């Protein structure tokens, strides 16, 4: 369950707020917003890999397929996240339960074989190596934790991480000012091609191979993440937490839904699959809320406030207070409530993380423990998230890794008697 500030249940993929501002400000080497011509159909797969190694971005136009990977289009889910009848949290919960049901049904389908006829194994190895290199550069701790996973699971997680990061950079990267709604429409169309086995470039090909290998991976969370990017193009305020929750689901909670089918559930687990999916969702939401609380000052300097407007008003805090960076008693009280909410979601995430395959638990627990420590650092800074950036010192990060590892060795709670 990934996060790229965003989550795979990963510290690297945890919502669309950046976990490492220095890395996010570098020139992107995989931004999916170029304007290059599509691959000529005469190019071999090997030639495409060679070209993608130097310019892996690709473009958002219609493109010739990268390889022969084929997979039937996934079913379109019929839950309308824009419907106002019930709360966003309830609508997302219904969607997550349906995702769990689809995953259970998909488990009976056979991956690979005829679906991957014509795949160029050598070219795909290069593509996955490239995904791994990107993950290692931008999410070192998460990359390290994936080393315990089987090669197939590890490579698939890397491919999803890279797709999430490319998607995030459309609205939060070096060329974000040039991203339009049309660009996101093209990116979504390109995603449909990936799921149909028509990847455009080497990074798309890695994802296409991953979703073919794991039939339970559904396109809906990927589409919902793109919808979250559309929200960023159109909105800079959220009236209520219910509004903000939907945003958190789209930009971060989706990552958990993408990656649970790859991480897998422990054979010793007796938990309902919905519990695992709910935990994945909760970790993404918790990570995103943590990003938001950490980045209040940075977002304010960009004219954005990712905090519930009604709760700010109840606390007696105005937008002028936030733009001026005033750390008052009212602000401290407000922040205590926001941090408590985020910790509630982290606790819920633990229930799902503990039921995953043992080999997949370490990166998830590492993400959970490391991100939760950011909340501790905000408190240590006396709630000044205007001028001080809360970060976990390297020593604390290193100390958290063995703790996460030992947690990953414990028997799933559903098996403890």
PDB file of C-alpha atoms in Angstrom, residues 9 15 20 38 41 56 90 95 100 112 116 133-134 156 167 172 197 219 225 229 231 241 254 264 311 344 383 396 414:
ATOM      1  CA  UNK A   9       1.785   2.115   1.765  1.00  0.00           C
ATOM      2  CA  UNK A  15      -0.445  11.812  -0.973  1.00  0.00           C
ATOM      3  CA  UNK A  20      10.983  15.701   0.451  1.00  0.00           C
ATOM      4  CA  UNK A  38       4.636   8.985 -30.577  1.00  0.00           C
ATOM      5  CA  UNK A  41       5.489   1.687 -35.204  1.00  0.00           C
ATOM      6  CA  UNK A  56      11.429   8.286 -20.172  1.00  0.00           C
ATOM      7  CA  UNK A  90     -19.164   6.674   3.609  1.00  0.00           C
ATOM      8  CA  UNK A  95     -16.084   1.980  -2.990  1.00  0.00           C
ATOM      9  CA  UNK A 100     -12.179  -5.728  -2.040  1.00  0.00           C
ATOM     10  CA  UNK A 112       0.355 -13.851 -17.477  1.00  0.00           C
ATOM     11  CA  UNK A 116       1.427 -11.605 -21.961  1.00  0.00           C
ATOM     12  CA  UNK A 133      16.244   3.420  -9.938  1.00  0.00           C
ATOM     13  CA  UNK A 134      13.607   6.170  -9.689  1.00  0.00           C
ATOM     14  CA  UNK A 156       5.164  -4.219  -9.641  1.00  0.00           C
ATOM     15  CA  UNK A 167       0.905  11.762 -12.053  1.00  0.00           C
ATOM     16  CA  UNK A 172       3.206  19.605  -8.434  1.00  0.00           C
ATOM     17  CA  UNK A 197      -2.027  -3.567 -22.966  1.00  0.00           C
ATOM     18  CA  UNK A 219      -8.086   0.854 -12.859  1.00  0.00           C
ATOM     19  CA  UNK A 225      -5.936   9.754  -8.346  1.00  0.00           C
ATOM     20  CA  UNK A 229      -5.051  16.161  -9.587  1.00  0.00           C
ATOM     21  CA  UNK A 231      -9.146  19.028  -7.847  1.00  0.00           C
ATOM     22  CA  UNK A 241     -13.368  17.902   6.530  1.00  0.00           C
ATOM     23  CA  UNK A 254      -6.010   5.391  -3.787  1.00  0.00           C
ATOM     24  CA  UNK A 264      -1.036  -9.739  -0.796  1.00  0.00           C
ATOM     25  CA  UNK A 311     -13.123  24.119  11.751  1.00  0.00           C
ATOM     26  CA  UNK A 344      -6.841   7.933  14.539  1.00  0.00           C
ATOM     27  CA  UNK A 383       2.963  23.700  16.418  1.00  0.00           C
ATOM     28  CA  UNK A 396      15.123   8.443  14.312  1.00  0.00           C
ATOM     29  CA  UNK A 414      -6.753 -12.397  13.347  1.00  0.00           C
TER      30      UNK A 414
END
